[in-house]
Amino acid sequence: MAKPKLSFYDVKTKKKFETDNYKVVERKGRFFAVAKSPTGTHECWRVLSKDQAAKLK
């Protein structure tokens, strides 16, 4: 089953992008989707709800 595309905001380039190439990470009880920036080597993080994280894992 393919992952759904999520929208991310790249703070360094100030642009939005969509990708289905991301991983779900938990930090201190909060869930995040982490994707590589399409224009650089940095990562872009997006906050997820617990329900979203459960569906995407």
mmCIF file of C-alpha atoms in Angstrom:
data_model
loop_
_atom_site.group_PDB
_atom_site.id
_atom_site.type_symbol
_atom_site.label_atom_id
_atom_site.label_comp_id
_atom_site.label_asym_id
_atom_site.label_seq_id
_atom_site.Cartn_x
_atom_site.Cartn_y
_atom_site.Cartn_z
ATOM 1 C CA MET A 1 0.000 0.000 0.000
ATOM 2 C CA ALA A 2 1.443 3.368 -1.007
ATOM 3 C CA LYS A 3 1.708 6.137 1.555
ATOM 4 C CA PRO A 4 -0.503 9.178 0.987
ATOM 5 C CA LYS A 5 1.243 12.380 -0.051
ATOM 6 C CA LEU A 6 1.750 14.968 2.668
ATOM 7 C CA SER A 7 2.369 18.670 2.273
ATOM 8 C CA PHE A 8 5.539 20.046 3.871
ATOM 9 C CA TYR A 9 6.838 23.609 4.229
ATOM 10 C CA ASP A 10 10.544 24.208 3.674
ATOM 11 C CA VAL A 11 11.511 27.004 6.076
ATOM 12 C CA LYS A 12 14.893 27.669 4.443
ATOM 13 C CA THR A 13 13.507 28.182 0.921
ATOM 14 C CA LYS A 14 10.054 29.374 2.111
ATOM 15 C CA LYS A 15 8.267 27.002 -0.276
ATOM 16 C CA LYS A 16 5.723 24.220 0.085
ATOM 17 C CA PHE A 17 6.118 20.796 -1.485
ATOM 18 C CA GLU A 18 4.303 17.465 -1.462
ATOM 19 C CA THR A 19 5.916 14.063 -1.141
ATOM 20 C CA ASP A 20 5.153 10.484 -0.197
ATOM 21 C CA ASN A 21 8.801 9.868 0.757
ATOM 22 C CA TYR A 22 8.813 10.522 4.531
ATOM 23 C CA LYS A 23 9.169 8.729 7.836
ATOM 24 C CA VAL A 24 7.091 8.996 11.017
ATOM 25 C CA VAL A 25 9.113 9.902 14.128
ATOM 26 C CA GLU A 26 8.043 10.184 17.777
ATOM 27 C CA ARG A 27 9.749 12.720 20.029
ATOM 28 C CA LYS A 28 8.664 13.283 23.644
ATOM 29 C CA GLY A 29 5.179 11.905 22.974
ATOM 30 C CA ARG A 30 4.576 13.972 19.822
ATOM 31 C CA PHE A 31 4.534 12.597 16.315
ATOM 32 C CA PHE A 32 6.193 14.132 13.266
ATOM 33 C CA ALA A 33 6.534 13.331 9.576
ATOM 34 C CA VAL A 34 10.105 13.962 8.382
ATOM 35 C CA ALA A 35 11.032 14.426 4.714
ATOM 36 C CA LYS A 36 14.188 15.440 2.879
ATOM 37 C CA SER A 37 14.035 18.874 1.296
ATOM 38 C CA PRO A 38 13.824 18.710 -2.519
ATOM 39 C CA THR A 39 16.218 21.674 -2.848
ATOM 40 C CA GLY A 40 18.816 20.965 -0.162
ATOM 41 C CA THR A 41 20.289 18.455 2.247
ATOM 42 C CA HIS A 42 18.196 19.492 5.261
ATOM 43 C CA GLU A 43 15.055 17.824 6.617
ATOM 44 C CA CYS A 44 11.559 19.284 6.826
ATOM 45 C CA TRP A 45 9.380 18.315 9.798
ATOM 46 C CA ARG A 46 5.596 18.354 10.036
ATOM 47 C CA VAL A 47 3.550 17.812 13.207
ATOM 48 C CA LEU A 48 1.086 14.908 13.101
ATOM 49 C CA SER A 49 -1.813 14.064 15.357
ATOM 50 C CA LYS A 50 -1.806 10.699 17.116
ATOM 51 C CA ASP A 51 -4.540 9.492 14.755
ATOM 52 C CA GLN A 52 -2.564 10.535 11.660
ATOM 53 C CA ALA A 53 0.592 8.869 12.993
ATOM 54 C CA ALA A 54 -1.285 5.628 13.695
ATOM 55 C CA LYS A 55 -2.665 5.553 10.145
ATOM 56 C CA LEU A 56 0.694 6.334 8.527
ATOM 57 C CA LYS A 57 2.841 3.881 10.523
#
